[in-house]
PDB file of C-alpha atoms and ligand atoms in Angstrom:
ATOM      1  CA  MET C1036     -10.483 -12.227  10.661  1.00 83.00           C
ATOM      2  CA  THR C1037     -11.819  -8.851  10.950  1.00 91.00           C
ATOM      3  CA  SER C1038      -9.331  -5.818  11.989  1.00 91.00           C
ATOM      4  CA  TYR C1039     -10.644  -2.493  12.618  1.00 95.00           C
ATOM      5  CA  LEU C1040      -8.328   0.166  11.776  1.00 98.00           C
ATOM      6  CA  ASN C1041      -9.077   4.458  12.404  1.00 98.00           C
ATOM      7  CA  VAL C1042      -7.920   5.781   9.256  1.00 98.00           C
ATOM      8  CA  ASN C1043      -7.991   9.583   8.163  1.00 98.00           C
ATOM      9  CA  GLY C1044     -10.967   9.736  10.801  1.00 97.00           C
ATOM     10  CA  ARG C1045     -13.086   6.544   9.440  1.00 97.00           C
ATOM     11  CA  GLN C1046     -13.607   3.620  11.239  1.00 97.00           C
ATOM     12  CA  HIS C1047     -12.531   0.765   8.430  1.00 97.00           C
ATOM     13  CA  ALA C1048     -12.935  -3.077   8.689  1.00 96.00           C
ATOM     14  CA  VAL C1049     -10.173  -4.627   7.243  1.00 95.00           C
ATOM     15  CA  GLU C1050      -9.620  -8.733   6.620  1.00 94.00           C
ATOM     16  CA  ALA C1051      -6.363  -8.930   6.093  1.00 94.00           C
ATOM     17  CA  ASP C1052      -4.277 -11.427   8.345  1.00 96.00           C
ATOM     18  CA  PRO C1053      -3.033  -9.043  11.327  1.00 96.00           C
ATOM     19  CA  ALA C1054       0.611  -9.809  10.433  1.00 97.00           C
ATOM     20  CA  THR C1055       0.225  -7.992   7.013  1.00 98.00           C
ATOM     21  CA  PRO C1056       2.134  -4.407   6.968  1.00 98.00           C
ATOM     22  CA  LEU C1057      -0.427  -1.557   7.093  1.00 98.00           C
ATOM     23  CA  LEU C1058       1.025  -0.222   3.878  1.00 98.00           C
ATOM     24  CA  TYR C1059      -0.181  -3.252   2.107  1.00 98.00           C
ATOM     25  CA  VAL C1060      -3.808  -2.795   4.129  1.00 98.00           C
ATOM     26  CA  LEU C1061      -3.920   1.038   2.801  1.00 98.00           C
ATOM     27  CA  ARG C1062      -3.003   0.236  -0.640  1.00 98.00           C
ATOM     28  CA  GLY C1063      -4.743  -2.920  -1.590  1.00 97.00           C
ATOM     29  CA  GLU C1064      -7.802  -2.975   0.225  1.00 96.00           C
ATOM     30  CA  LEU C1065      -8.480   0.411   1.173  1.00 97.00           C
ATOM     31  CA  GLY C1066      -7.368   2.299  -2.340  1.00 97.00           C
ATOM     32  CA  LEU C1067      -5.163   5.059  -0.723  1.00 98.00           C
ATOM     33  CA  ASN C1068      -2.247   4.832  -2.666  1.00 98.00           C
ATOM     34  CA  GLY C1069      -0.215   7.980  -1.356  1.00 98.00           C
ATOM     35  CA  ALA C1070       2.358   6.286   0.824  1.00 98.00           C
ATOM     36  CA  LYS C1071       4.756   3.708  -1.040  1.00 98.00           C
ATOM     37  CA  TYR C1072       6.938   0.786  -1.417  1.00 98.00           C
ATOM     38  CA  GLY C1073      10.373   1.813  -1.440  1.00 98.00           C
ATOM     39  CA  CYS C1074      12.543  -0.923   0.503  1.00 98.00           C
ATOM     40  CA  GLY C1075      10.120  -2.848   2.664  1.00 98.00           C
ATOM     41  CA  LEU C1076      12.435  -2.748   5.346  1.00 98.00           C
ATOM     42  CA  GLY C1077      12.528   0.692   7.398  1.00 98.00           C
ATOM     43  CA  GLN C1078      15.234   1.626   5.833  1.00 98.00           C
ATOM     44  CA  CYS C1079      13.616   4.789   3.130  1.00 98.00           C
ATOM     45  CA  GLY C1080      10.707   6.392   4.581  1.00 98.00           C
ATOM     46  CA  ALA C1081       8.414   6.043   1.283  1.00 98.00           C
ATOM     47  CA  CYS C1082       5.567   4.325   3.023  1.00 98.00           C
ATOM     48  CA  THR C1083       5.640   6.759   5.853  1.00 98.00           C
ATOM     49  CA  VAL C1084       2.371   7.717   7.731  1.00 98.00           C
ATOM     50  CA  MET C1085       1.290   8.965  10.801  1.00 98.00           C
ATOM     51  CA  VAL C1086      -0.086   6.800  14.028  1.00 98.00           C
ATOM     52  CA  ASP C1087      -1.212   8.638  16.589  1.00 98.00           C
ATOM     53  CA  GLY C1088       0.695  11.711  15.461  1.00 97.00           C
ATOM     54  CA  LYS C1089       3.917   9.549  15.181  1.00 98.00           C
ATOM     55  CA  ALA C1090       6.004   9.173  11.855  1.00 98.00           C
ATOM     56  CA  VAL C1091       6.407   5.478  11.585  1.00 98.00           C
ATOM     57  CA  PHE C1092       6.749   2.993   8.685  1.00 98.00           C
ATOM     58  CA  SER C1093       4.049   1.159   7.162  1.00 98.00           C
ATOM     59  CA  CYS C1094       5.697  -1.475   6.011  1.00 98.00           C
ATOM     60  CA  LEU C1095       6.728  -2.301   9.170  1.00 98.00           C
ATOM     61  CA  MET C1096       3.647  -2.004  11.281  1.00 98.00           C
ATOM     62  CA  PRO C1097       1.562  -5.091  11.129  1.00 98.00           C
ATOM     63  CA  VAL C1098      -2.036  -4.702  11.019  1.00 97.00           C
ATOM     64  CA  ARG C1099      -2.796  -6.011  14.630  1.00 96.00           C
ATOM     65  CA  ALA C1100      -0.473  -3.474  16.576  1.00 97.00           C
ATOM     66  CA  LEU C1101      -2.871  -0.888  15.156  1.00 97.00           C
ATOM     67  CA  ALA C1102      -6.207  -1.669  17.229  1.00 94.00           C
ATOM     68  CA  GLY C1103      -7.880   1.812  18.228  1.00 93.00           C
ATOM     69  CA  ARG C1104      -5.095   3.821  17.271  1.00 98.00           C
ATOM     70  CA  ALA C1105      -5.317   6.845  14.893  1.00 98.00           C
ATOM     71  CA  ILE C1106      -3.860   6.576  11.166  1.00 98.00           C
ATOM     72  CA  THR C1107      -3.464   9.344   9.270  1.00 98.00           C
ATOM     73  CA  THR C1108      -2.598   9.242   5.558  1.00 98.00           C
ATOM     74  CA  ILE C1109      -1.224  11.750   3.122  1.00 98.00           C
ATOM     75  CA  GLU C1110      -4.675  11.555   2.061  1.00 98.00           C
ATOM     76  CA  GLY C1111      -6.072  12.511   5.574  1.00 98.00           C
ATOM     77  CA  LEU C1112      -4.284  16.195   5.461  1.00 97.00           C
ATOM     78  CA  GLY C1113      -5.548  17.328   2.065  1.00 94.00           C
ATOM     79  CA  ASP C1114      -5.641  17.337  -2.012  1.00 91.00           C
ATOM     80  CA  VAL C1115      -4.684  19.593  -4.441  1.00 89.00           C
ATOM     81  CA  THR C1116      -7.175  21.927  -4.434  1.00 93.00           C
ATOM     82  CA  THR C1117      -7.188  22.450  -0.666  1.00 95.00           C
ATOM     83  CA  PRO C1118      -4.080  21.131   0.511  1.00 96.00           C
ATOM     84  CA  ASN C1119      -2.620  21.890   4.416  1.00 96.00           C
ATOM     85  CA  PRO C1120       0.220  24.422   5.392  1.00 96.00           C
ATOM     86  CA  VAL C1121       2.824  21.348   4.572  1.00 97.00           C
ATOM     87  CA  GLN C1122       1.336  20.340   1.666  1.00 97.00           C
ATOM     88  CA  GLN C1123       1.429  23.690   0.255  1.00 97.00           C
ATOM     89  CA  ALA C1124       5.144  24.806   1.197  1.00 97.00           C
ATOM     90  CA  PHE C1125       5.860  21.408  -0.958  1.00 98.00           C
ATOM     91  CA  GLN C1126       4.368  22.594  -4.199  1.00 97.00           C
ATOM     92  CA  GLU C1127       5.715  26.073  -3.528  1.00 97.00           C
ATOM     93  CA  VAL C1128       8.927  25.290  -3.803  1.00 97.00           C
ATOM     94  CA  GLN C1129       8.733  22.257  -6.040  1.00 97.00           C
ATOM     95  CA  ALA C1130      10.342  20.274  -3.994  1.00 97.00           C
ATOM     96  CA  ALA C1131       9.544  17.266  -5.784  1.00 96.00           C
ATOM     97  CA  GLN C1132      11.393  15.978  -8.387  1.00 96.00           C
ATOM     98  CA  CYS C1133       9.903  12.400  -9.215  1.00 98.00           C
ATOM     99  CA  GLY C1134       7.697  12.423  -6.691  1.00 97.00           C
ATOM    100  CA  TYR C1135       8.325   9.106  -5.234  1.00 98.00           C
ATOM    101  CA  CYS C1136       9.361   9.978  -1.920  1.00 98.00           C
ATOM    102  CA  ILE C1137       7.068  13.256  -1.038  1.00 98.00           C
ATOM    103  CA  ALA C1138       3.888  12.007   0.588  1.00 98.00           C
ATOM    104  CA  GLY C1139       6.445  10.084   2.891  1.00 98.00           C
ATOM    105  CA  MET C1140       8.333  13.423   3.254  1.00 98.00           C
ATOM    106  CA  ILE C1141       5.156  15.119   3.908  1.00 98.00           C
ATOM    107  CA  MET C1142       4.265  12.779   6.804  1.00 98.00           C
ATOM    108  CA  ARG C1143       7.132  13.415   8.329  1.00 98.00           C
ATOM    109  CA  ALA C1144       7.733  16.884   8.165  1.00 98.00           C
ATOM    110  CA  GLN C1145       3.951  17.027   9.369  1.00 98.00           C
ATOM    111  CA  SER C1146       4.504  15.125  12.317  1.00 98.00           C
ATOM    112  CA  LEU C1147       7.591  17.237  13.460  1.00 98.00           C
ATOM    113  CA  LEU C1148       5.197  20.518  13.072  1.00 97.00           C
ATOM    114  CA  GLU C1149       1.859  19.240  14.536  1.00 96.00           C
ATOM    115  CA  THR C1150       4.169  18.722  18.247  1.00 95.00           C
ATOM    116  CA  ASN C1151       7.024  21.629  17.273  1.00 94.00           C
ATOM    117  CA  ALA C1152       5.696  24.561  14.868  1.00 88.00           C
ATOM    118  CA  ALA C1153       8.798  26.687  14.978  1.00 94.00           C
ATOM    119  CA  PRO C1154      11.557  24.178  14.952  1.00 96.00           C
ATOM    120  CA  SER C1155      15.466  25.205  14.576  1.00 97.00           C
ATOM    121  CA  ASP C1156      17.153  23.837  11.324  1.00 97.00           C
ATOM    122  CA  GLU C1157      18.536  21.231  13.110  1.00 98.00           C
ATOM    123  CA  GLU C1158      15.499  20.218  14.465  1.00 98.00           C
ATOM    124  CA  ILE C1159      14.334  19.636  10.884  1.00 98.00           C
ATOM    125  CA  ARG C1160      17.151  18.352   9.310  1.00 98.00           C
ATOM    126  CA  VAL C1161      17.365  15.588  12.086  1.00 98.00           C
ATOM    127  CA  HIS C1162      13.664  14.650  12.162  1.00 98.00           C
ATOM    128  CA  MET C1163      13.640  14.266   8.129  1.00 98.00           C
ATOM    129  CA  GLN C1164      16.922  12.223   8.256  1.00 98.00           C
ATOM    130  CA  PRO C1165      15.003   8.693   8.190  1.00 98.00           C
ATOM    131  CA  ASN C1166      13.241   9.225   5.015  1.00 98.00           C
ATOM    132  CA  LEU C1167      15.612   9.209   1.985  1.00 98.00           C
ATOM    133  CA  CYS C1168      15.050  10.597  -1.517  1.00 98.00           C
ATOM    134  CA  ARG C1169      16.750   8.927  -4.636  1.00 97.00           C
ATOM    135  CA  CYS C1170      16.480  11.853  -6.406  1.00 97.00           C
ATOM    136  CA  GLY C1171      18.881  14.141  -3.956  1.00 96.00           C
ATOM    137  CA  THR C1172      15.786  16.887  -3.645  1.00 96.00           C
ATOM    138  CA  HIS C1173      16.761  16.886   0.280  1.00 97.00           C
ATOM    139  CA  SER C1174      17.729  20.570   0.265  1.00 97.00           C
ATOM    140  CA  ARG C1175      14.481  21.673  -1.137  1.00 98.00           C
ATOM    141  CA  ILE C1176      12.060  19.048   0.857  1.00 98.00           C
ATOM    142  CA  LEU C1177      14.432  20.909   3.917  1.00 98.00           C
ATOM    143  CA  ARG C1178      13.423  24.627   2.130  1.00 98.00           C
ATOM    144  CA  ALA C1179       9.896  23.583   1.995  1.00 98.00           C
ATOM    145  CA  VAL C1180       9.776  22.363   5.569  1.00 98.00           C
ATOM    146  CA  ARG C1181      11.298  25.523   6.891  1.00 98.00           C
ATOM    147  CA  SER C1182       8.518  27.605   4.579  1.00 97.00           C
ATOM    148  CA  ALA C1183       5.717  25.600   6.234  1.00 97.00           C
ATOM    149  CA  SER C1184       7.463  26.159   9.934  1.00 96.00           C
ATOM    150  CA  ASP C1185       7.680  30.046   9.247  1.00 94.00           C
ATOM    151  CA  LYS C1186       4.366  30.138   8.179  1.00 90.00           C
ATOM    152  CA  LEU C1187       2.832  27.939  10.686  1.00 88.00           C
ATOM    153  CA  SER C1188       5.028  29.861  13.260  1.00 82.00           C
ATOM    154  CA  LEU C1189       3.825  33.022  11.640  1.00 69.00           C
ATOM    155  CA  LYS C1190       0.418  32.417  12.469  1.00 68.00           C
ATOM    156  CA  GLY C1191       0.794  30.439  16.112  1.00 64.00           C
ATOM    157  CA  SER C1192      -1.172  27.560  15.244  1.00 60.00           C
ATOM    158  CA  PRO C1193       0.067  23.950  14.473  1.00 59.00           C
ATOM    159  CA  ALA C1194       0.386  22.103  10.958  1.00 67.00           C
ATOM    160  CA  GLY C1195      -3.747  21.249  10.707  1.00 57.00           C
ATOM    161  CA  THR C1196      -5.116  18.161   9.010  1.00 50.00           C
ATOM    162  CA  LYS C1197      -8.545  18.271   7.283  1.00 46.00           C
TER     163      LYS C1197
HETATM  164  S1  FES R 980       8.819   0.922   2.305  1.00 68.92           S
HETATM  165 FE1  FES R 980       8.800   1.580   4.272  1.00 68.92          FE
HETATM  166  S2  FES R 980      10.849   2.512   4.634  1.00 68.92           S
HETATM  167 FE2  FES R 980      11.123   1.600   2.832  1.00 68.92          FE
HETATM  168  S1  FES R 981      11.594  13.590  -5.882  1.00 68.92           S
HETATM  169 FE1  FES R 981      12.414  11.318  -6.725  1.00 68.92          FE
HETATM  170  S2  FES R 981      12.804   9.671  -4.341  1.00 68.92           S
HETATM  171 FE2  FES R 981      12.032  11.757  -3.816  1.00 68.92          FE
END
């Protein structure tokens, strides 16, 4: 059965069973490998993407729940040469160690800064809590989100996608 998904502003016809988790479709059918498989249980956040601006665990989100909704993955934010402000902050702070959690972390941070460009440190900490970093770089990750937020609030603009 064909499902239609709007990913990063483009419409895609996908053939996966409607019960298939979005993560598998992104990686297996659409070649979008930024979101990672960590636990498959909604417990680590490595698979985080945005749906209608909210951070979701794509390992738990079946394709059938996504018709007509706007899916954004890390590939929709920017790339190495033109990173968006959140990606840039993660690079500047060197938040990554192995990097496995980072796409999910950036997507969760993006979902916060799109609605609240000037969160408090506590709001950042609480918002980022569902995502785990097994390398233990949480303090650098929080610093990156703070830095992105500070730059965005200086500019007075929400975190952009491309
Ligand atoms: S892989 Fe989705 S939350 Fe861990
Ligand atoms: S940088 Fe390795 S899991 Fe976060």
